[in-house]
PDB file of C-alpha atoms in Angstrom:
ATOM      1  CA  CYS N  34     104.851  72.456 104.917  1.00  0.00           C
ATOM      2  CA  SER N  35     104.939  73.636 108.484  1.00  0.00           C
ATOM      3  CA  LEU N  36     107.604  76.396 108.030  1.00  0.00           C
ATOM      4  CA  PRO N  37     106.645  79.976 107.930  1.00  0.00           C
ATOM      5  CA  PHE N  38     105.979  81.525 104.657  1.00  0.00           C
ATOM      6  CA  PRO N  39     109.247  83.601 104.115  1.00  0.00           C
ATOM      7  CA  PRO N  40     107.948  86.939 102.613  1.00  0.00           C
ATOM      8  CA  LEU N  41     105.709  87.364 105.888  1.00  0.00           C
ATOM      9  CA  GLN N  42     108.376  86.789 108.488  1.00  0.00           C
ATOM     10  CA  PRO N  43     110.156  89.639 109.874  1.00  0.00           C
ATOM     11  CA  ASP N  44     113.969  89.109 109.332  1.00  0.00           C
ATOM     12  CA  MET N  45     116.139  92.284 108.938  1.00  0.00           C
ATOM     13  CA  TYR N  46     119.495  90.535 108.526  1.00  0.00           C
ATOM     14  CA  PRO N  47     121.369  91.281 105.134  1.00  0.00           C
ATOM     15  CA  GLY N  48     120.821  88.309 102.814  1.00  0.00           C
ATOM     16  CA  ASN N  49     117.963  86.923 104.426  1.00  0.00           C
ATOM     17  CA  CYS N  50     115.547  88.115 101.975  1.00  0.00           C
ATOM     18  CA  TRP N  51     112.970  86.660  99.610  1.00  0.00           C
ATOM     19  CA  ALA N  52     114.293  87.863  96.244  1.00  0.00           C
ATOM     20  CA  PHE N  53     112.425  88.084  92.853  1.00  0.00           C
ATOM     21  CA  LYS N  54     114.672  86.974  89.782  1.00  0.00           C
ATOM     22  CA  GLY N  55     115.004  90.145  87.469  1.00  0.00           C
ATOM     23  CA  SER N  56     113.463  93.417  88.073  1.00  0.00           C
ATOM     24  CA  GLN N  57     109.865  92.409  88.232  1.00  0.00           C
ATOM     25  CA  GLY N  58     107.944  89.626  90.082  1.00  0.00           C
ATOM     26  CA  TYR N  59     104.754  88.807  91.808  1.00  0.00           C
ATOM     27  CA  LEU N  60     103.443  87.095  94.994  1.00  0.00           C
ATOM     28  CA  VAL N  61     100.164  85.583  95.778  1.00  0.00           C
ATOM     29  CA  ILE N  62      99.027  85.415  99.401  1.00  0.00           C
ATOM     30  CA  ARG N  63      96.295  82.965  99.988  1.00  0.00           C
ATOM     31  CA  LEU N  64      94.004  83.935 102.895  1.00  0.00           C
ATOM     32  CA  SER N  65      91.799  81.682 105.143  1.00  0.00           C
ATOM     33  CA  MET N  66      89.069  84.222 105.300  1.00  0.00           C
ATOM     34  CA  LYS N  67      87.531  87.211 103.589  1.00  0.00           C
ATOM     35  CA  ILE N  68      89.098  90.649 104.682  1.00  0.00           C
ATOM     36  CA  TYR N  69      88.692  94.360 104.151  1.00  0.00           C
ATOM     37  CA  PRO N  70      92.335  95.570 103.943  1.00  0.00           C
ATOM     38  CA  THR N  71      92.833  99.040 105.151  1.00  0.00           C
ATOM     39  CA  ALA N  72      96.782  99.264 104.582  1.00  0.00           C
ATOM     40  CA  PHE N  73      99.721  97.037 103.549  1.00  0.00           C
ATOM     41  CA  THR N  74     103.405  97.369 105.159  1.00  0.00           C
ATOM     42  CA  LEU N  75     106.596  96.670 103.215  1.00  0.00           C
ATOM     43  CA  GLU N  76     110.121  96.495 105.162  1.00  0.00           C
ATOM     44  CA  HIS N  77     113.351  96.243 103.836  1.00  0.00           C
ATOM     45  CA  VAL N  78     117.039  96.118 105.622  1.00  0.00           C
ATOM     46  CA  PRO N  79     117.952  99.681 106.267  1.00  0.00           C
ATOM     47  CA  LYS N  80     121.014 101.215 104.551  1.00  0.00           C
ATOM     48  CA  ALA N  81     122.969 101.392 107.777  1.00  0.00           C
ATOM     49  CA  LEU N  82     122.802  97.243 107.853  1.00  0.00           C
ATOM     50  CA  SER N  83     123.479  96.852 104.314  1.00  0.00           C
ATOM     51  CA  PRO N  84     127.010  95.518 103.591  1.00  0.00           C
ATOM     52  CA  ALA N  85     127.049  97.640 100.299  1.00  0.00           C
ATOM     53  CA  GLY N  86     125.870 100.843 102.111  1.00  0.00           C
ATOM     54  CA  ASN N  87     122.947 101.057  99.823  1.00  0.00           C
ATOM     55  CA  ILE N  88     119.409  99.138  99.328  1.00  0.00           C
ATOM     56  CA  THR N  89     119.129  99.291  95.572  1.00  0.00           C
ATOM     57  CA  SER N  90     117.712  95.902  95.914  1.00  0.00           C
ATOM     58  CA  ALA N  91     114.758  97.313  97.517  1.00  0.00           C
ATOM     59  CA  PRO N  92     111.527  97.486  95.839  1.00  0.00           C
ATOM     60  CA  ARG N  93     110.524 100.563  94.269  1.00  0.00           C
ATOM     61  CA  ASP N  94     107.358 101.135  92.548  1.00  0.00           C
ATOM     62  CA  PHE N  95     104.782  98.252  93.290  1.00  0.00           C
ATOM     63  CA  ALA N  96     101.145  97.602  93.102  1.00  0.00           C
ATOM     64  CA  VAL N  97      98.654  95.455  95.230  1.00  0.00           C
ATOM     65  CA  TYR N  98      95.850  93.725  93.776  1.00  0.00           C
ATOM     66  CA  GLY N  99      92.785  91.808  95.419  1.00  0.00           C
ATOM     67  CA  LEU N 100      91.941  88.644  94.054  1.00  0.00           C
ATOM     68  CA  ASP N 101      88.906  86.459  94.439  1.00  0.00           C
ATOM     69  CA  ASP N 102      91.232  83.394  94.053  1.00  0.00           C
ATOM     70  CA  GLU N 103      94.933  82.784  92.990  1.00  0.00           C
ATOM     71  CA  TYR N 104      94.034  81.805  89.487  1.00  0.00           C
ATOM     72  CA  GLN N 105      92.228  85.111  88.771  1.00  0.00           C
ATOM     73  CA  GLU N 106      94.061  87.003  85.918  1.00  0.00           C
ATOM     74  CA  GLU N 107      92.857  90.465  86.772  1.00  0.00           C
ATOM     75  CA  GLY N 108      92.085  91.560  90.035  1.00  0.00           C
ATOM     76  CA  LYS N 109      90.864  94.899  91.596  1.00  0.00           C
ATOM     77  CA  LEU N 110      93.631  97.424  92.115  1.00  0.00           C
ATOM     78  CA  LEU N 111      93.926  98.388  95.734  1.00  0.00           C
ATOM     79  CA  GLY N 112      96.818 100.950  95.172  1.00  0.00           C
ATOM     80  CA  GLN N 113     100.126 101.808  93.347  1.00  0.00           C
ATOM     81  CA  TYR N 114     102.956 102.664  95.755  1.00  0.00           C
ATOM     82  CA  VAL N 115     106.645 103.766  95.841  1.00  0.00           C
ATOM     83  CA  TYR N 116     108.868 102.417  98.649  1.00  0.00           C
ATOM     84  CA  ASP N 117     111.155 105.342  99.743  1.00  0.00           C
ATOM     85  CA  GLN N 118     114.688 103.887 100.093  1.00  0.00           C
ATOM     86  CA  ASP N 119     115.712 107.093 102.037  1.00  0.00           C
ATOM     87  CA  GLY N 120     112.582 106.611 104.479  1.00  0.00           C
ATOM     88  CA  GLU N 121     112.083 104.410 107.358  1.00  0.00           C
ATOM     89  CA  PRO N 122     112.749 100.566 106.728  1.00  0.00           C
ATOM     90  CA  LEU N 123     109.024  99.665 107.462  1.00  0.00           C
ATOM     91  CA  GLN N 124     106.791 101.644 105.465  1.00  0.00           C
ATOM     92  CA  MET N 125     102.995 101.744 105.476  1.00  0.00           C
ATOM     93  CA  PHE N 126     100.624 102.195 102.366  1.00  0.00           C
ATOM     94  CA  PRO N 127      97.053 102.816 102.727  1.00  0.00           C
ATOM     95  CA  VAL N 128      94.380 101.258 100.420  1.00  0.00           C
ATOM     96  CA  MET N 129      93.529 103.755  97.840  1.00  0.00           C
ATOM     97  CA  VAL N 130      90.291 102.292  96.742  1.00  0.00           C
ATOM     98  CA  SER N 131      87.004 101.808  98.902  1.00  0.00           C
ATOM     99  CA  LEU N 132      86.168  98.177  99.620  1.00  0.00           C
ATOM    100  CA  ARG N 133      82.909  98.447 101.404  1.00  0.00           C
ATOM    101  CA  CYS N 134      80.787  96.866  98.707  1.00  0.00           C
ATOM    102  CA  LYS N 135      83.081  94.020  98.360  1.00  0.00           C
ATOM    103  CA  CYS N 136      85.527  92.106 100.203  1.00  0.00           C
ATOM    104  CA  LEU N 137      88.474  89.764  99.172  1.00  0.00           C
ATOM    105  CA  SER N 138      87.385  86.117  99.189  1.00  0.00           C
ATOM    106  CA  PRO N 139      89.494  83.394 100.537  1.00  0.00           C
ATOM    107  CA  ALA N 140      91.162  81.284  97.862  1.00  0.00           C
TER     108      ALA N 140
END
């Protein structure tokens, strides 16, 4: 598919989201090369642009894992985070573990 991967595209218009069904979900991003991530960012439409005046659909508690391939069942926990619904729409979360000894492999 030549279309951009929706969860990785900036789009801050209400309703143009990549939603999970239910209250939990997961996303696997396949990389073309090994990386040493230092931080992750998460962006959600701000309350001011939300038609309902709230962003209760925004992610709250989330974890990021590093996998050697997309079929790996357990990865290395890189951090557990909380998105602040009262904070800035774009929030950065640092990797909470050292990755100097092992990098994430491309899938």
